[in-house]
PDB file of C-alpha atoms in Angstrom:
ATOM      1  CA  UNK A 382     -24.970 -33.301  -0.211  1.00 53.00           C
ATOM      2  CA  UNK A 383     -25.322 -31.595   3.079  1.00 80.00           C
ATOM      3  CA  UNK A 384     -22.329 -29.024   3.960  1.00 82.00           C
ATOM      4  CA  UNK A 385     -21.297 -31.560   6.882  1.00 85.00           C
ATOM      5  CA  UNK A 386     -21.078 -34.502   4.407  1.00 88.00           C
ATOM      6  CA  UNK A 387     -19.416 -32.542   1.738  1.00 89.00           C
ATOM      7  CA  UNK A 388     -16.413 -31.391   4.296  1.00 90.00           C
ATOM      8  CA  UNK A 389     -15.936 -34.674   5.384  1.00 91.00           C
ATOM      9  CA  UNK A 390     -15.540 -35.957   1.826  1.00 93.00           C
ATOM     10  CA  UNK A 391     -12.980 -32.993   1.170  1.00 91.00           C
ATOM     11  CA  UNK A 392     -11.344 -33.744   4.574  1.00 93.00           C
ATOM     12  CA  UNK A 393     -10.322 -37.300   3.513  1.00 94.00           C
ATOM     13  CA  UNK A 394      -9.144 -36.149   0.015  1.00 93.00           C
ATOM     14  CA  UNK A 395      -7.012 -33.623   1.715  1.00 91.00           C
ATOM     15  CA  UNK A 396      -5.553 -35.811   3.991  1.00 93.00           C
ATOM     16  CA  UNK A 397      -4.664 -38.180   1.300  1.00 94.00           C
ATOM     17  CA  UNK A 398      -3.223 -35.001  -0.728  1.00 93.00           C
ATOM     18  CA  UNK A 399      -1.436 -34.668   2.719  1.00 93.00           C
ATOM     19  CA  UNK A 400      -2.680 -30.668   1.734  1.00 90.00           C
ATOM     20  CA  UNK A 401      -2.262 -29.332   5.462  1.00 91.00           C
ATOM     21  CA  UNK A 402      -3.933 -25.796   4.850  1.00 90.00           C
ATOM     22  CA  UNK A 403      -6.967 -27.057   3.038  1.00 91.00           C
ATOM     23  CA  UNK A 404      -6.864 -29.683   5.911  1.00 92.00           C
ATOM     24  CA  UNK A 405      -7.036 -26.705   8.246  1.00 92.00           C
ATOM     25  CA  UNK A 406      -9.564 -24.946   6.875  1.00 93.00           C
ATOM     26  CA  UNK A 407     -11.803 -27.874   6.429  1.00 92.00           C
ATOM     27  CA  UNK A 408     -11.662 -28.810  10.191  1.00 93.00           C
ATOM     28  CA  UNK A 409     -12.418 -25.306  10.893  1.00 92.00           C
ATOM     29  CA  UNK A 410     -15.469 -25.323   9.069  1.00 91.00           C
ATOM     30  CA  UNK A 411     -16.236 -28.917  10.836  1.00 91.00           C
ATOM     31  CA  UNK A 412     -15.406 -27.399  14.028  1.00 91.00           C
ATOM     32  CA  UNK A 413     -17.714 -24.637  13.594  1.00 89.00           C
ATOM     33  CA  UNK A 414     -20.686 -26.758  12.207  1.00 87.00           C
ATOM     34  CA  UNK A 415     -20.722 -28.995  15.370  1.00 86.00           C
ATOM     35  CA  UNK A 416     -20.221 -25.864  17.694  1.00 87.00           C
ATOM     36  CA  UNK A 417     -23.550 -24.361  15.679  1.00 84.00           C
ATOM     37  CA  UNK A 418     -25.401 -27.353  16.336  1.00 83.00           C
ATOM     38  CA  UNK A 419     -24.595 -27.512  20.230  1.00 84.00           C
ATOM     39  CA  UNK A 420     -25.474 -23.720  20.680  1.00 79.00           C
ATOM     40  CA  UNK A 421     -29.066 -24.698  19.498  1.00 66.00           C
ATOM     41  CA  UNK A 422     -29.173 -27.837  21.600  1.00 69.00           C
ATOM     42  CA  UNK A 423     -30.455 -29.842  18.587  1.00 63.00           C
ATOM     43  CA  UNK A 424     -29.140 -32.347  16.511  1.00 64.00           C
ATOM     44  CA  UNK A 425     -30.804 -31.476  13.334  1.00 72.00           C
ATOM     45  CA  UNK A 426     -28.827 -30.338  10.450  1.00 76.00           C
ATOM     46  CA  UNK A 427     -28.077 -26.558   9.809  1.00 78.00           C
ATOM     47  CA  UNK A 428     -30.037 -24.636   7.326  1.00 80.00           C
ATOM     48  CA  UNK A 429     -28.398 -23.441   4.081  1.00 79.00           C
ATOM     49  CA  UNK A 430     -28.714 -19.744   5.435  1.00 79.00           C
ATOM     50  CA  UNK A 431     -27.181 -21.030   8.723  1.00 83.00           C
ATOM     51  CA  UNK A 432     -24.564 -22.913   6.732  1.00 85.00           C
ATOM     52  CA  UNK A 433     -23.557 -19.870   4.835  1.00 84.00           C
ATOM     53  CA  UNK A 434     -23.336 -17.433   7.823  1.00 84.00           C
ATOM     54  CA  UNK A 435     -21.021 -19.863   9.265  1.00 88.00           C
ATOM     55  CA  UNK A 436     -18.675 -20.180   6.405  1.00 89.00           C
ATOM     56  CA  UNK A 437     -19.094 -16.184   5.951  1.00 87.00           C
ATOM     57  CA  UNK A 438     -17.863 -15.682   9.487  1.00 90.00           C
ATOM     58  CA  UNK A 439     -14.838 -17.977   9.155  1.00 92.00           C
ATOM     59  CA  UNK A 440     -13.783 -16.210   5.819  1.00 90.00           C
ATOM     60  CA  UNK A 441     -14.050 -13.049   7.390  1.00 90.00           C
ATOM     61  CA  UNK A 442     -12.087 -14.084  10.617  1.00 93.00           C
ATOM     62  CA  UNK A 443      -9.401 -15.200   8.254  1.00 93.00           C
ATOM     63  CA  UNK A 444      -9.308 -11.728   6.074  1.00 92.00           C
ATOM     64  CA  UNK A 445      -9.286 -10.005   9.294  1.00 93.00           C
ATOM     65  CA  UNK A 446      -6.283 -12.159  10.634  1.00 94.00           C
ATOM     66  CA  UNK A 447      -4.413 -11.344   7.520  1.00 94.00           C
ATOM     67  CA  UNK A 448      -5.117  -7.822   7.150  1.00 94.00           C
ATOM     68  CA  UNK A 449      -3.575  -7.656  10.662  1.00 96.00           C
ATOM     69  CA  UNK A 450      -0.599  -9.689   9.823  1.00 95.00           C
ATOM     70  CA  UNK A 451       0.216  -7.752   6.590  1.00 94.00           C
ATOM     71  CA  UNK A 452       0.186  -4.454   8.650  1.00 95.00           C
ATOM     72  CA  UNK A 453       2.558  -5.959  11.172  1.00 94.00           C
ATOM     73  CA  UNK A 454       4.889  -7.178   8.248  1.00 93.00           C
ATOM     74  CA  UNK A 455       4.225 -10.845   9.035  1.00 94.00           C
ATOM     75  CA  UNK A 456       3.474 -11.948   5.226  1.00 92.00           C
ATOM     76  CA  UNK A 457       4.606 -15.760   6.445  1.00 93.00           C
ATOM     77  CA  UNK A 458       1.380 -15.893   8.544  1.00 93.00           C
ATOM     78  CA  UNK A 459      -0.693 -13.899   6.483  1.00 92.00           C
ATOM     79  CA  UNK A 460      -0.645 -16.546   3.490  1.00 93.00           C
ATOM     80  CA  UNK A 461      -1.771 -19.386   5.189  1.00 93.00           C
ATOM     81  CA  UNK A 462      -4.988 -17.371   6.079  1.00 93.00           C
ATOM     82  CA  UNK A 463      -5.382 -16.073   2.705  1.00 92.00           C
ATOM     83  CA  UNK A 464      -4.828 -20.130   1.333  1.00 93.00           C
ATOM     84  CA  UNK A 465      -7.680 -21.234   4.015  1.00 93.00           C
ATOM     85  CA  UNK A 466      -9.979 -18.078   2.495  1.00 91.00           C
ATOM     86  CA  UNK A 467      -9.678 -19.782  -1.136  1.00 91.00           C
ATOM     87  CA  UNK A 468     -10.429 -23.280   0.403  1.00 92.00           C
ATOM     88  CA  UNK A 469     -13.416 -22.047   2.364  1.00 91.00           C
ATOM     89  CA  UNK A 470     -14.984 -19.721  -0.247  1.00 88.00           C
ATOM     90  CA  UNK A 471     -15.442 -23.303  -2.727  1.00 89.00           C
ATOM     91  CA  UNK A 472     -18.374 -23.745  -0.339  1.00 88.00           C
ATOM     92  CA  UNK A 473     -19.942 -20.506  -0.586  1.00 85.00           C
ATOM     93  CA  UNK A 474     -22.157 -19.320  -3.387  1.00 80.00           C
ATOM     94  CA  UNK A 475     -20.879 -17.388  -6.147  1.00 81.00           C
ATOM     95  CA  UNK A 476     -20.339 -13.911  -4.791  1.00 80.00           C
ATOM     96  CA  UNK A 477     -21.317 -10.667  -6.581  1.00 81.00           C
ATOM     97  CA  UNK A 478     -19.263  -8.069  -8.286  1.00 82.00           C
ATOM     98  CA  UNK A 479     -19.461  -4.598  -6.818  1.00 83.00           C
ATOM     99  CA  UNK A 480     -21.352  -3.379  -9.927  1.00 85.00           C
ATOM    100  CA  UNK A 481     -24.045  -5.997  -9.192  1.00 85.00           C
ATOM    101  CA  UNK A 482     -24.337  -5.231  -5.388  1.00 85.00           C
ATOM    102  CA  UNK A 483     -24.228  -1.382  -6.492  1.00 85.00           C
ATOM    103  CA  UNK A 484     -27.395  -2.006  -9.036  1.00 86.00           C
ATOM    104  CA  UNK A 485     -29.224  -3.786  -5.748  1.00 86.00           C
ATOM    105  CA  UNK A 486     -28.600  -1.128  -3.590  1.00 86.00           C
ATOM    106  CA  UNK A 487     -29.355   1.716  -6.328  1.00 86.00           C
ATOM    107  CA  UNK A 488     -32.883  -0.216  -6.655  1.00 86.00           C
ATOM    108  CA  UNK A 489     -33.858  -0.334  -2.868  1.00 85.00           C
ATOM    109  CA  UNK A 490     -32.948   3.207  -2.287  1.00 84.00           C
ATOM    110  CA  UNK A 491     -35.200   4.284  -5.524  1.00 84.00           C
ATOM    111  CA  UNK A 492     -38.006   1.759  -4.634  1.00 83.00           C
ATOM    112  CA  UNK A 493     -38.022   2.936  -0.879  1.00 80.00           C
ATOM    113  CA  UNK A 494     -37.696   6.673  -1.713  1.00 80.00           C
ATOM    114  CA  UNK A 495     -34.570   6.886   0.729  1.00 80.00           C
ATOM    115  CA  UNK A 496     -31.944   9.624   0.753  1.00 79.00           C
ATOM    116  CA  UNK A 497     -29.407  10.856   3.477  1.00 78.00           C
ATOM    117  CA  UNK A 498     -27.263   9.355   5.953  1.00 81.00           C
ATOM    118  CA  UNK A 499     -30.088   8.935   8.409  1.00 82.00           C
ATOM    119  CA  UNK A 500     -31.860   5.682   6.359  1.00 82.00           C
ATOM    120  CA  UNK A 501     -28.687   4.086   6.437  1.00 83.00           C
ATOM    121  CA  UNK A 502     -29.834   1.797   8.566  1.00 85.00           C
ATOM    122  CA  UNK A 503     -32.997   0.791   6.809  1.00 86.00           C
ATOM    123  CA  UNK A 504     -31.194   0.216   3.389  1.00 84.00           C
ATOM    124  CA  UNK A 505     -28.291  -1.467   5.119  1.00 86.00           C
ATOM    125  CA  UNK A 506     -31.314  -4.200   6.554  1.00 86.00           C
ATOM    126  CA  UNK A 507     -32.949  -4.491   3.193  1.00 86.00           C
ATOM    127  CA  UNK A 508     -29.660  -4.938   1.419  1.00 85.00           C
ATOM    128  CA  UNK A 509     -28.385  -7.569   3.621  1.00 83.00           C
ATOM    129  CA  UNK A 510     -31.408  -9.442   3.389  1.00 83.00           C
ATOM    130  CA  UNK A 511     -31.371  -9.295  -0.334  1.00 82.00           C
ATOM    131  CA  UNK A 512     -27.755 -10.033  -0.894  1.00 81.00           C
ATOM    132  CA  UNK A 513     -27.310 -12.524   1.953  1.00 76.00           C
ATOM    133  CA  UNK A 514     -24.565 -15.064   0.986  1.00 73.00           C
ATOM    134  CA  UNK A 515     -23.815 -13.133  -2.179  1.00 80.00           C
ATOM    135  CA  UNK A 516     -22.013 -10.333  -0.647  1.00 81.00           C
ATOM    136  CA  UNK A 517     -19.983  -9.438   2.850  1.00 78.00           C
ATOM    137  CA  UNK A 518     -21.389  -6.729   5.187  1.00 80.00           C
ATOM    138  CA  UNK A 519     -18.770  -4.277   4.756  1.00 82.00           C
ATOM    139  CA  UNK A 520     -18.796  -4.125   0.961  1.00 84.00           C
ATOM    140  CA  UNK A 521     -22.298  -3.630   1.162  1.00 86.00           C
ATOM    141  CA  UNK A 522     -21.930  -1.242   3.709  1.00 86.00           C
ATOM    142  CA  UNK A 523     -19.259   1.215   1.581  1.00 87.00           C
ATOM    143  CA  UNK A 524     -21.868   0.951  -1.367  1.00 87.00           C
ATOM    144  CA  UNK A 525     -24.639   1.969   0.892  1.00 85.00           C
ATOM    145  CA  UNK A 526     -22.524   4.938   2.424  1.00 86.00           C
ATOM    146  CA  UNK A 527     -21.544   6.115  -1.354  1.00 84.00           C
ATOM    147  CA  UNK A 528     -24.984   6.070  -2.550  1.00 81.00           C
ATOM    148  CA  UNK A 529     -26.620   7.790   0.439  1.00 80.00           C
ATOM    149  CA  UNK A 530     -24.084  10.378   0.865  1.00 77.00           C
TER     150      UNK A 530
END
């Protein structure tokens, strides 16, 4: 089932259950899908890679917002953002642990013979491509910096 159809089914269930947090998150996903379709000018379905990128973007936005709210002492605003993250993450593939990401990054560095911070861009490009949808960029970046430092 495509992501869009799955979202519609979940939205109906959230409406019936009167789950406003889930409904808000699902509507954000649906809105993102519609915007992505209109950007390209086609009415075709999004590819699974595009869907994953869209979902990751939505998760990142909410996590960033929650961090800002927490820094400002507004836990009342941070909690709904984190609750929406949990709803959106259900549609993402399982995320790798830091140890698994570290193993992939170490392999890339060893295979390419990379060393030093000068090769960070090359390693990040390869790691991001290989770990697309399985890990967020911030975690990958932190691990690559630690390995190359």
